[in-house]
GROMACS .gro file of N, CA and C in nm:
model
  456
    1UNK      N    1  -0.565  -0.910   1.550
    1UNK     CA    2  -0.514  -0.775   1.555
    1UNK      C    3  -0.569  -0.697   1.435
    2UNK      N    4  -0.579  -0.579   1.455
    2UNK     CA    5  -0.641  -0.470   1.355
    2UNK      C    6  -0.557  -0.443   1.296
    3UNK      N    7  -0.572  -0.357   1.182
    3UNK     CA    8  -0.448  -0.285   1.126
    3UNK      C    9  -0.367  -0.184   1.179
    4UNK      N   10  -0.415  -0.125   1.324
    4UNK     CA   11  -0.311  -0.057   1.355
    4UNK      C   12  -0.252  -0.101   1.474
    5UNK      N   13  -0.243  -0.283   1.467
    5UNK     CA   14  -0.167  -0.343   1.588
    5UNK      C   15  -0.228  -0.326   1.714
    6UNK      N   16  -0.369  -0.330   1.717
    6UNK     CA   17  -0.467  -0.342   1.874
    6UNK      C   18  -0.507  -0.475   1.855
    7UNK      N   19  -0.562  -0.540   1.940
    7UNK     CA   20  -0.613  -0.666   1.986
    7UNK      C   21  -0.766  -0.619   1.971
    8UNK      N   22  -0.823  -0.743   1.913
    8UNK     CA   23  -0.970  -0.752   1.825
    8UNK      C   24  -1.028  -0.791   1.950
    9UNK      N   25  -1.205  -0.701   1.962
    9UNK     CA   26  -1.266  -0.809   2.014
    9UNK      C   27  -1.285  -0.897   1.987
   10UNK      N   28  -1.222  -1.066   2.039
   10UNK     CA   29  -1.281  -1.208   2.008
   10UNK      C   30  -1.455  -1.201   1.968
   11UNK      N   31  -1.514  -1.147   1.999
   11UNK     CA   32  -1.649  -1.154   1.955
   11UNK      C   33  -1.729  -1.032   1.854
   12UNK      N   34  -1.633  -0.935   1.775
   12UNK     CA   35  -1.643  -0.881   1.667
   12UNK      C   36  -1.647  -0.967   1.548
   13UNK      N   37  -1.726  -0.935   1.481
   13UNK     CA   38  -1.790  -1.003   1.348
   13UNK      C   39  -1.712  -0.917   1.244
   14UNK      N   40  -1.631  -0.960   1.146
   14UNK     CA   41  -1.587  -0.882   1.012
   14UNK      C   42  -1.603  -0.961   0.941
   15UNK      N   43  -1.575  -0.920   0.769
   15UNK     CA   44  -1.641  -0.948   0.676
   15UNK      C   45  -1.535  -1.099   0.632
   16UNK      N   46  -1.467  -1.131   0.740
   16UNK     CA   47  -1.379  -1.261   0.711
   16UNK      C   48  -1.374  -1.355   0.823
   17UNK      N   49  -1.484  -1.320   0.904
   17UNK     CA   50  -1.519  -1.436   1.007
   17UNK      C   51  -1.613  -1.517   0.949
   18UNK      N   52  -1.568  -1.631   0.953
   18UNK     CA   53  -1.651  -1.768   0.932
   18UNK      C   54  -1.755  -1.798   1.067
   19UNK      N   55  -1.886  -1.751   0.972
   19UNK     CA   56  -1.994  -1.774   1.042
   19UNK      C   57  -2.130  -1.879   0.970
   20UNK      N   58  -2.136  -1.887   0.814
   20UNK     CA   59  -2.214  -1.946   0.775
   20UNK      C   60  -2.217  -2.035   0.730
   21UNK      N   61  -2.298  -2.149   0.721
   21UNK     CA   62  -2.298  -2.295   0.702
   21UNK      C   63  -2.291  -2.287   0.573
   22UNK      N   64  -2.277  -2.439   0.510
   22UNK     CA   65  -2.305  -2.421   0.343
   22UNK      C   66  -2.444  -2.404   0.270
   23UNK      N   67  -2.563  -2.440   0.394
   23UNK     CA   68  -2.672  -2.428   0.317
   23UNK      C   69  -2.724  -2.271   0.338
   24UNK      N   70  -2.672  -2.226   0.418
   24UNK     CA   71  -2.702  -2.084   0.427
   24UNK      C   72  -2.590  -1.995   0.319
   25UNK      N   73  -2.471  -2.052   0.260
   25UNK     CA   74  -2.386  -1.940   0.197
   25UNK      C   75  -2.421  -1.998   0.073
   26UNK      N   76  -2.531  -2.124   0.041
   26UNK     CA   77  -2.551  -2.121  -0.086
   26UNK      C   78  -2.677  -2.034  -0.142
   27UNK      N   79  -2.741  -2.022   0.008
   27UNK     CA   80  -2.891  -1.938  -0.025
   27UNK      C   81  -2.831  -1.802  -0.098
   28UNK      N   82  -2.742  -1.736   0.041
   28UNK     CA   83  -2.668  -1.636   0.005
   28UNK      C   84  -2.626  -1.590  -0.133
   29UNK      N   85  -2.551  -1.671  -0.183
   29UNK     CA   86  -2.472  -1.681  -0.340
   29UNK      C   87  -2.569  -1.700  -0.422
   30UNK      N   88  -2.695  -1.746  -0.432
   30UNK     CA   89  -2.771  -1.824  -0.519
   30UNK      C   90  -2.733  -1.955  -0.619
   31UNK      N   91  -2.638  -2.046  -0.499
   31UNK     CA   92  -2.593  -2.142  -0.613
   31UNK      C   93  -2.628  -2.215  -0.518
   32UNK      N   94  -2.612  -2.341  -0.549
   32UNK     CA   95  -2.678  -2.503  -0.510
   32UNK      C   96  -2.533  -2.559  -0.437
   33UNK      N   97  -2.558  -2.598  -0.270
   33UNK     CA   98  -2.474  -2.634  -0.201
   33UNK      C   99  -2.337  -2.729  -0.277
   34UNK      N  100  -2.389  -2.765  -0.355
   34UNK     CA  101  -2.319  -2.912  -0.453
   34UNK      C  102  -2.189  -2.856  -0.518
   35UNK      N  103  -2.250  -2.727  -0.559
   35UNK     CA  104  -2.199  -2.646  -0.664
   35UNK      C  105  -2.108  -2.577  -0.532
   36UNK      N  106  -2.065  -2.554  -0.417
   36UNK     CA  107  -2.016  -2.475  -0.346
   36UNK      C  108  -1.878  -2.580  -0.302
   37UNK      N  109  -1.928  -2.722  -0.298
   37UNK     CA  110  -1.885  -2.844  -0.228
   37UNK      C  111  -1.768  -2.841  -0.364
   38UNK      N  112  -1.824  -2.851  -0.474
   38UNK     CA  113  -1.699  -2.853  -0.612
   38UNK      C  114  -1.589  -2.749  -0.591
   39UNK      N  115  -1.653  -2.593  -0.588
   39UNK     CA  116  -1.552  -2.462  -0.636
   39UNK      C  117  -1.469  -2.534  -0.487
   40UNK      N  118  -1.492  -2.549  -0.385
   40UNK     CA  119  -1.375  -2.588  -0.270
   40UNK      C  120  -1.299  -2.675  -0.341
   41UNK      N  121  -1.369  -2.774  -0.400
   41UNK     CA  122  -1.233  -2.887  -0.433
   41UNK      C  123  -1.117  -2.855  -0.529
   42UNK      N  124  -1.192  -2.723  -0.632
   42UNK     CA  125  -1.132  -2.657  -0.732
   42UNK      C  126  -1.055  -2.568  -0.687
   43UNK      N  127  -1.088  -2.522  -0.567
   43UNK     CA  128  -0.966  -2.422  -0.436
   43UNK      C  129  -1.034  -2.292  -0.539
   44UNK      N  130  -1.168  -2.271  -0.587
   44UNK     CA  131  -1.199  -2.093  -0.630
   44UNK      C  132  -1.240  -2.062  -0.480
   45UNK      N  133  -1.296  -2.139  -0.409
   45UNK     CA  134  -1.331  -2.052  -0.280
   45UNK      C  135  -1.306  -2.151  -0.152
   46UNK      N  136  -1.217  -2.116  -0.036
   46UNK     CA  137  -1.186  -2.225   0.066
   46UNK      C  138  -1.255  -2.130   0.170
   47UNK      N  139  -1.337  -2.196   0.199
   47UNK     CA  140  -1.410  -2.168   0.349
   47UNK      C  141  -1.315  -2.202   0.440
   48UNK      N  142  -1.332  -2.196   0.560
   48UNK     CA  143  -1.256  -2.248   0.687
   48UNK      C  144  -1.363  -2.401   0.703
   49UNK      N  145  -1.247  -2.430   0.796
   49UNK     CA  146  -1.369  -2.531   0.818
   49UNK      C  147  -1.340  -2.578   1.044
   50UNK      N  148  -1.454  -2.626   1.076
   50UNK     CA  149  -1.455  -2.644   1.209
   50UNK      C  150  -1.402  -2.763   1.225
   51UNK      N  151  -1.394  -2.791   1.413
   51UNK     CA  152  -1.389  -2.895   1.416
   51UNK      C  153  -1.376  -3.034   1.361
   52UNK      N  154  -1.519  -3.033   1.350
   52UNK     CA  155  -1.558  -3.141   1.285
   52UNK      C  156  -1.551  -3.169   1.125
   53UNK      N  157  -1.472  -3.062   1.042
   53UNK     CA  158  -1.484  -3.076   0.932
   53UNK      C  159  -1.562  -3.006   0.823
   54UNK      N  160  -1.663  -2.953   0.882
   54UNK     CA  161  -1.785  -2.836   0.840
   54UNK      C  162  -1.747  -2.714   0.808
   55UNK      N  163  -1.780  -2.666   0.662
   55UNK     CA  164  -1.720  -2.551   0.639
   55UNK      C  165  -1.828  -2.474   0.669
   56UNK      N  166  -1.740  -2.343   0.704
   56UNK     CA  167  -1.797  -2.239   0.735
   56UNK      C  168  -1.776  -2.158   0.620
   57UNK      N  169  -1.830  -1.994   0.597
   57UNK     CA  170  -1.804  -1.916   0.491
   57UNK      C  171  -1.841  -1.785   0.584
   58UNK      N  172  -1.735  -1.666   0.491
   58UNK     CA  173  -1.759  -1.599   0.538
   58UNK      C  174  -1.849  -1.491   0.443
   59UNK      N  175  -1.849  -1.345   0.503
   59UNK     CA  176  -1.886  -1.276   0.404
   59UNK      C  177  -1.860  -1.241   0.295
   60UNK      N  178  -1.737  -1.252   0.322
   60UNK     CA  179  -1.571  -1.246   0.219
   60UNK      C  180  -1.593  -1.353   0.081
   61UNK      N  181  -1.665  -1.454   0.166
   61UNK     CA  182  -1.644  -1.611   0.045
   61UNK      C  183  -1.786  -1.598  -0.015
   62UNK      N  184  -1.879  -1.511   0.069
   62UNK     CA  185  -2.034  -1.526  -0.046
   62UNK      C  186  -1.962  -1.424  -0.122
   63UNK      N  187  -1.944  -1.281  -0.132
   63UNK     CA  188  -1.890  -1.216  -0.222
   63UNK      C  189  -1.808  -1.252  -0.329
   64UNK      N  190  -1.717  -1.331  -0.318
   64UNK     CA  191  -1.655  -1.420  -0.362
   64UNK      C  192  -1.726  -1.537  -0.492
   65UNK      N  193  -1.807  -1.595  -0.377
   65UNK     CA  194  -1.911  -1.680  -0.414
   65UNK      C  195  -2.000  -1.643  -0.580
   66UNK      N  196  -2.024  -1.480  -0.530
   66UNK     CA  197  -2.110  -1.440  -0.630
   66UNK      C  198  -2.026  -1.398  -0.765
   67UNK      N  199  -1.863  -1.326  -0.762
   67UNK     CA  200  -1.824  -1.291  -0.790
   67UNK      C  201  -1.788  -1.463  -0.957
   68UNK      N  202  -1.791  -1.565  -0.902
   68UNK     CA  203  -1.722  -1.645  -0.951
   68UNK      C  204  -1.849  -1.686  -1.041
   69UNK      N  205  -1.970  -1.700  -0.994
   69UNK     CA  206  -2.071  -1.733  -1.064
   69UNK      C  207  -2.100  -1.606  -1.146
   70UNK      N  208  -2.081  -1.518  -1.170
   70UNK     CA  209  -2.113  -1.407  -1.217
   70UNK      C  210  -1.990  -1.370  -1.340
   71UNK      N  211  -1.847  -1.448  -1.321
   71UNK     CA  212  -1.784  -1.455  -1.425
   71UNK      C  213  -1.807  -1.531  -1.567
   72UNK      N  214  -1.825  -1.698  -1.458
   72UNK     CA  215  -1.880  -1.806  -1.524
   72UNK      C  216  -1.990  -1.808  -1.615
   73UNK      N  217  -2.111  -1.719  -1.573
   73UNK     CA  218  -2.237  -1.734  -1.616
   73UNK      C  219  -2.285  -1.606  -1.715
   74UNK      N  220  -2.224  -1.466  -1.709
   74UNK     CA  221  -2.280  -1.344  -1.783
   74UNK      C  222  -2.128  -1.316  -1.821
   75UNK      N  223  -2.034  -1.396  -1.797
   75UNK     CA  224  -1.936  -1.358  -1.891
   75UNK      C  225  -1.846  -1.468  -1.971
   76UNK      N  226  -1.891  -1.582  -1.945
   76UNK     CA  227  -1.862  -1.697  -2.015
   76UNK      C  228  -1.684  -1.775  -1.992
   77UNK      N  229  -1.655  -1.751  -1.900
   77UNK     CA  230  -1.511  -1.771  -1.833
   77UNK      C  231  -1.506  -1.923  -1.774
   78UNK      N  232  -1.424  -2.008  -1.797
   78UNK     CA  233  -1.412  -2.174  -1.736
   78UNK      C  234  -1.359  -2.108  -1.617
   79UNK      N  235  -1.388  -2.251  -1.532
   79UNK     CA  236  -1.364  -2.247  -1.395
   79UNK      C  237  -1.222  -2.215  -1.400
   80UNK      N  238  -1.159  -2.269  -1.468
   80UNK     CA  239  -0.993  -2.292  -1.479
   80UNK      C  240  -0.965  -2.085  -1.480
   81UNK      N  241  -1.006  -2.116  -1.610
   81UNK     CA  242  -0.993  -1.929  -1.594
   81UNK      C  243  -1.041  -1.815  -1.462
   82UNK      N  244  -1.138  -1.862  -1.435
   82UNK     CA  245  -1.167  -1.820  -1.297
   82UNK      C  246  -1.090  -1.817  -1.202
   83UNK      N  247  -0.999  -1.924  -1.192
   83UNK     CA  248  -0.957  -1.951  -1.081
   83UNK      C  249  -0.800  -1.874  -1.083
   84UNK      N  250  -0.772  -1.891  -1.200
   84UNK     CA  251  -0.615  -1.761  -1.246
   84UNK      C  252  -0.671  -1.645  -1.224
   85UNK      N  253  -0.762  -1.583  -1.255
   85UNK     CA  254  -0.811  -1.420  -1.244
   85UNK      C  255  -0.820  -1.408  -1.079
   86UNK      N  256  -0.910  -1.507  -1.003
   86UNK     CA  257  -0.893  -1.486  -0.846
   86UNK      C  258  -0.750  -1.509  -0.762
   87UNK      N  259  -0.665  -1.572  -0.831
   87UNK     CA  260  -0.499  -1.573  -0.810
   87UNK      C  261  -0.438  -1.458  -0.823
   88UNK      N  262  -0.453  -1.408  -0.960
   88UNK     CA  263  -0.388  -1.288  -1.001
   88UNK      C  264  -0.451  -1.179  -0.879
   89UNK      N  265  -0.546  -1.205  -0.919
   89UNK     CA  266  -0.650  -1.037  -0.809
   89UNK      C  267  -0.574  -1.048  -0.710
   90UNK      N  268  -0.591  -1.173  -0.588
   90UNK     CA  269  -0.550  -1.176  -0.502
   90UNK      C  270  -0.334  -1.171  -0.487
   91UNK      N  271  -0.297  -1.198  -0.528
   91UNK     CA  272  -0.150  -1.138  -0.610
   91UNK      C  273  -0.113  -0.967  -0.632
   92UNK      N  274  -0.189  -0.923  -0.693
   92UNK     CA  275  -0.230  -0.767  -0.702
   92UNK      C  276  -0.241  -0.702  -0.540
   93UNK      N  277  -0.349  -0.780  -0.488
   93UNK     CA  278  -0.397  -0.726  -0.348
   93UNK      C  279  -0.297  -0.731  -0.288
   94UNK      N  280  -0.162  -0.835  -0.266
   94UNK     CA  281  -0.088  -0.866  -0.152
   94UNK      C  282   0.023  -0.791  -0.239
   95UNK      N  283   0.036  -0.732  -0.360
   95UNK     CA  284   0.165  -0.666  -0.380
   95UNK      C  285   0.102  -0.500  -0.375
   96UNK      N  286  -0.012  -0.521  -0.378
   96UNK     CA  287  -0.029  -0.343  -0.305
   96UNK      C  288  -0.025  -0.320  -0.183
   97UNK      N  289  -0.070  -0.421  -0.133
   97UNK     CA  290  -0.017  -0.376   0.044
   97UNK      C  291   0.139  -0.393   0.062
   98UNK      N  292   0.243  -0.490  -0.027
   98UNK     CA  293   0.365  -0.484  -0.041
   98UNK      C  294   0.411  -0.328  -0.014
   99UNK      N  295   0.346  -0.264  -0.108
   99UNK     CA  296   0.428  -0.139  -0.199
   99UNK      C  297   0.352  -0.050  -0.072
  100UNK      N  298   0.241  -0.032   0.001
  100UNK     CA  299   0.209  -0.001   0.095
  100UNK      C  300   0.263   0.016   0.195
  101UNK      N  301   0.338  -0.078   0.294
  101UNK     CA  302   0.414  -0.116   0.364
  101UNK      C  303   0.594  -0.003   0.361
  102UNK      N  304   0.610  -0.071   0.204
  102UNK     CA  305   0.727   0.021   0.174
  102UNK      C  306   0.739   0.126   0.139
  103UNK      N  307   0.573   0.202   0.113
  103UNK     CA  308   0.652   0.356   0.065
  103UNK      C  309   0.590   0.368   0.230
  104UNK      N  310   0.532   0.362   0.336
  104UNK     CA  311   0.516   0.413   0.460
  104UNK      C  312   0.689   0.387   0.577
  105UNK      N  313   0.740   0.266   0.516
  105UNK     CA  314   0.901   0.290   0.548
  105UNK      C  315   0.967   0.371   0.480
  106UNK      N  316   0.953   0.413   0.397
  106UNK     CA  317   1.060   0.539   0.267
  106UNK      C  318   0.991   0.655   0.347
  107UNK      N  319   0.876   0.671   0.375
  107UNK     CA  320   0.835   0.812   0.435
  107UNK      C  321   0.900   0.860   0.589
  108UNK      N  322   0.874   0.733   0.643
  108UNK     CA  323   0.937   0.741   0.775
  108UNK      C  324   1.140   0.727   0.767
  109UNK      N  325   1.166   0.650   0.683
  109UNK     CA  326   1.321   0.702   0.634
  109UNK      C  327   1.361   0.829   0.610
  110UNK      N  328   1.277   0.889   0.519
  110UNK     CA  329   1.269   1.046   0.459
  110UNK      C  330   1.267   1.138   0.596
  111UNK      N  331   1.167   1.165   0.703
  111UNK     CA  332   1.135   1.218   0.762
  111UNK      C  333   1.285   1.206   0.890
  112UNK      N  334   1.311   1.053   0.939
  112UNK     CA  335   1.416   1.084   0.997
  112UNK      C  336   1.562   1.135   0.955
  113UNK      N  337   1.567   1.054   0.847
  113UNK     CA  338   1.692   1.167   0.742
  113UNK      C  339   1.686   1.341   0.779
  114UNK      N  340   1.594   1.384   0.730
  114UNK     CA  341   1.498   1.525   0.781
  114UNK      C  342   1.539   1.561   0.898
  115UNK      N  343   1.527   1.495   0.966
  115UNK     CA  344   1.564   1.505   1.119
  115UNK      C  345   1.650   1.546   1.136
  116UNK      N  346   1.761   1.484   1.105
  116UNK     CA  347   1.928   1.456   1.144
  116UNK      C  348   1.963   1.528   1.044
  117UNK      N  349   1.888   1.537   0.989
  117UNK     CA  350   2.000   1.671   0.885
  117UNK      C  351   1.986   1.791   0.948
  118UNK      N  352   1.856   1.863   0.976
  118UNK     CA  353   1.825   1.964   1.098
  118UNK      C  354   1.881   1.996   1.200
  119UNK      N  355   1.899   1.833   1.247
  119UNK     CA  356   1.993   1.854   1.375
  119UNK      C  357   2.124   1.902   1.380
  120UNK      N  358   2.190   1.863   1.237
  120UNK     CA  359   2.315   1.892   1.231
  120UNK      C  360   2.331   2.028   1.173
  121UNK      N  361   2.261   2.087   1.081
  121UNK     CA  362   2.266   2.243   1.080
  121UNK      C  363   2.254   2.285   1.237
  122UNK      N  364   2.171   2.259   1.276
  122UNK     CA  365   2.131   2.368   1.418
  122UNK      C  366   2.254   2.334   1.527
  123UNK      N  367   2.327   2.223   1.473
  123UNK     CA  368   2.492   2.244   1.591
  123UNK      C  369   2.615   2.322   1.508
  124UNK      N  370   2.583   2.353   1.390
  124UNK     CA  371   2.692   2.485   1.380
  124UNK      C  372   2.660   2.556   1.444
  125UNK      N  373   2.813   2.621   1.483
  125UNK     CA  374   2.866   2.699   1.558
  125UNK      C  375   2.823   2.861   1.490
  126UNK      N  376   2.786   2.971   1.513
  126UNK     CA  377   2.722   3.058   1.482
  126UNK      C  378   2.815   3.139   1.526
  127UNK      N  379   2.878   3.125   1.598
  127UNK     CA  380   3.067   3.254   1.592
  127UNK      C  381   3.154   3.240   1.560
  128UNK      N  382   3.184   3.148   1.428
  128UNK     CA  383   3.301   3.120   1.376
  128UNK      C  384   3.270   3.149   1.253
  129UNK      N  385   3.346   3.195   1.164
  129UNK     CA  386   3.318   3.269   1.053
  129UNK      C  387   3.464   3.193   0.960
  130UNK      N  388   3.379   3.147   0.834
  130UNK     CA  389   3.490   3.079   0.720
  130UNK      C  390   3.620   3.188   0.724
  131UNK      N  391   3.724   3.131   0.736
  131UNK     CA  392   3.823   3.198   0.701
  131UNK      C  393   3.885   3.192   0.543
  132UNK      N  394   3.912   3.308   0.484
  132UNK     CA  395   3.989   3.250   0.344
  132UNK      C  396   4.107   3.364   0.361
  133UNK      N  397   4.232   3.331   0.333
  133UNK     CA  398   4.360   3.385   0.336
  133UNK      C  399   4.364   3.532   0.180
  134UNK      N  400   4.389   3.609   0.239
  134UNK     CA  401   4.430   3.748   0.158
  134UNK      C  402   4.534   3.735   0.111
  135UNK      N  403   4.566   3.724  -0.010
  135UNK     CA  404   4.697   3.799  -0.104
  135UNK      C  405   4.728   3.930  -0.119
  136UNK      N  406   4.821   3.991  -0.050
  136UNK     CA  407   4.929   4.144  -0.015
  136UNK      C  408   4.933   4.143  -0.155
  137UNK      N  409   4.855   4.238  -0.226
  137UNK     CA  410   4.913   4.267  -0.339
  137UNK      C  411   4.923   4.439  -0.328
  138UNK      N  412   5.046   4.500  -0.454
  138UNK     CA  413   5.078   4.634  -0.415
  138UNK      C  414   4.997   4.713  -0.571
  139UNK      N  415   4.928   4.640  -0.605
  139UNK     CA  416   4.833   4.698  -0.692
  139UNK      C  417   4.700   4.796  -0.674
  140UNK      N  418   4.728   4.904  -0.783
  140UNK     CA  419   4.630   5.048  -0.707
  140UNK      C  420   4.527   5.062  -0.830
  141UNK      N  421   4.408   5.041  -0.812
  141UNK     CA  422   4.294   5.030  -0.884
  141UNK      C  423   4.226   5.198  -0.899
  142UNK      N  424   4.227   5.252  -1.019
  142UNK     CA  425   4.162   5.392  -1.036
  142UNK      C  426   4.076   5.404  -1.089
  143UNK      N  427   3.925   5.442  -0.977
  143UNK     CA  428   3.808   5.438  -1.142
  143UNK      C  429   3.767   5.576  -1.119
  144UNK      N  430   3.722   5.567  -1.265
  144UNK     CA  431   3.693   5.701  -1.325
  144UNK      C  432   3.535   5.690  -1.433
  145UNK      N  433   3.459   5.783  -1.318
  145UNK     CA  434   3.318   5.775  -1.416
  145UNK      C  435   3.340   5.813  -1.534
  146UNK      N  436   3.253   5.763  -1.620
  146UNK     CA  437   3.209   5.746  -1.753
  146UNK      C  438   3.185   5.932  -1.755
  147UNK      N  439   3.219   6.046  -1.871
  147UNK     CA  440   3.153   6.112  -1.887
  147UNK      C  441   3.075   6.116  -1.967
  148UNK      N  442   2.986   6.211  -1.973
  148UNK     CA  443   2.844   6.219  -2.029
  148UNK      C  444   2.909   6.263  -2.163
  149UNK      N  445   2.826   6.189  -2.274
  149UNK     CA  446   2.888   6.340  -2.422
  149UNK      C  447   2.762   6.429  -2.445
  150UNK      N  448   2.785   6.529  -2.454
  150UNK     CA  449   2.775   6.649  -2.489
  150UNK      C  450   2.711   6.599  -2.653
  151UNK      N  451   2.524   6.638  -2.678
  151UNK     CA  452   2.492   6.645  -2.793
  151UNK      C  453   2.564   6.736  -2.888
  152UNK      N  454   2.615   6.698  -3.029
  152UNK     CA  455   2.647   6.827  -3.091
  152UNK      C  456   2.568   6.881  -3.121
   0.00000   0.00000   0.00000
């Protein structure tokens, strides 16, 4: 399913279908199959795997792929460390689609609130008029303009 809840073509290719072997996602990455066979055991990158046991990779995992050798090698990071920073990232990713999720329910809360509040103005009654009770008082109020003075 897509993100807006349709059914995928089974034979659409995205960037997280497992399509490539290991000697092709090591060409890909520029690292040595051996070196691809380890980061799995180290869980920095889990291919899928078939049937028979054969991992596949996707586009997702050469990116990945490159991303990890590229920490390791021009920025001097242990695997160990590597492998917390691709935790965390991926942690980050799944609590922004969290917060995603919930401000698109707060909007749609907001909007029906909106609603029903509308609705309920527009069923007052429009010929009934607040009543407030008068006090009979026998008091006689006299005003008297201000006169002007006269410059001396």
């Amino acid at each position: 399913m897509d993100t807006n809840g349709r059914r995928r073509n089974p034979y659409e290719l995205t960037e997280e279908t497992p399509v490539y072997v290991i000697s092709v996602a090591a060409q890909l990455s520029g690292l040595h199959p051996q070196t691809l066979r380890q980061y799995d055991r180290l869980g920095l990158v889990s291919p899928d795997r078939t049937a028979g046991r054969g991992r596949r990779y996707s586009a997702r995992d050469i990116e990945l792929l490159r991303q990890v050798q590229q920490l390791s090698q021009d920025e001097g990071i242990n695997l160990a460390g590597i492998k917390r920073i691709i935790e965390l990232e991926n942690q980050v990713a799944a609590l922004q689609s969290r917060v995603a999720e919930l401000q698109a329910a707060l909007d749609g809360a907001a909007a029906a609130m909106q609603q029903r509040e509308a609705a309920v103005h527009a069923s007052y009654r429009r010929d009934l008029v607040p009543y407030q009770e008068v006090q009979q008082t026998s008091a006689l109020v006299v005003w008297r303009p201000k006169r002007q003075q006269s410059p001396d």
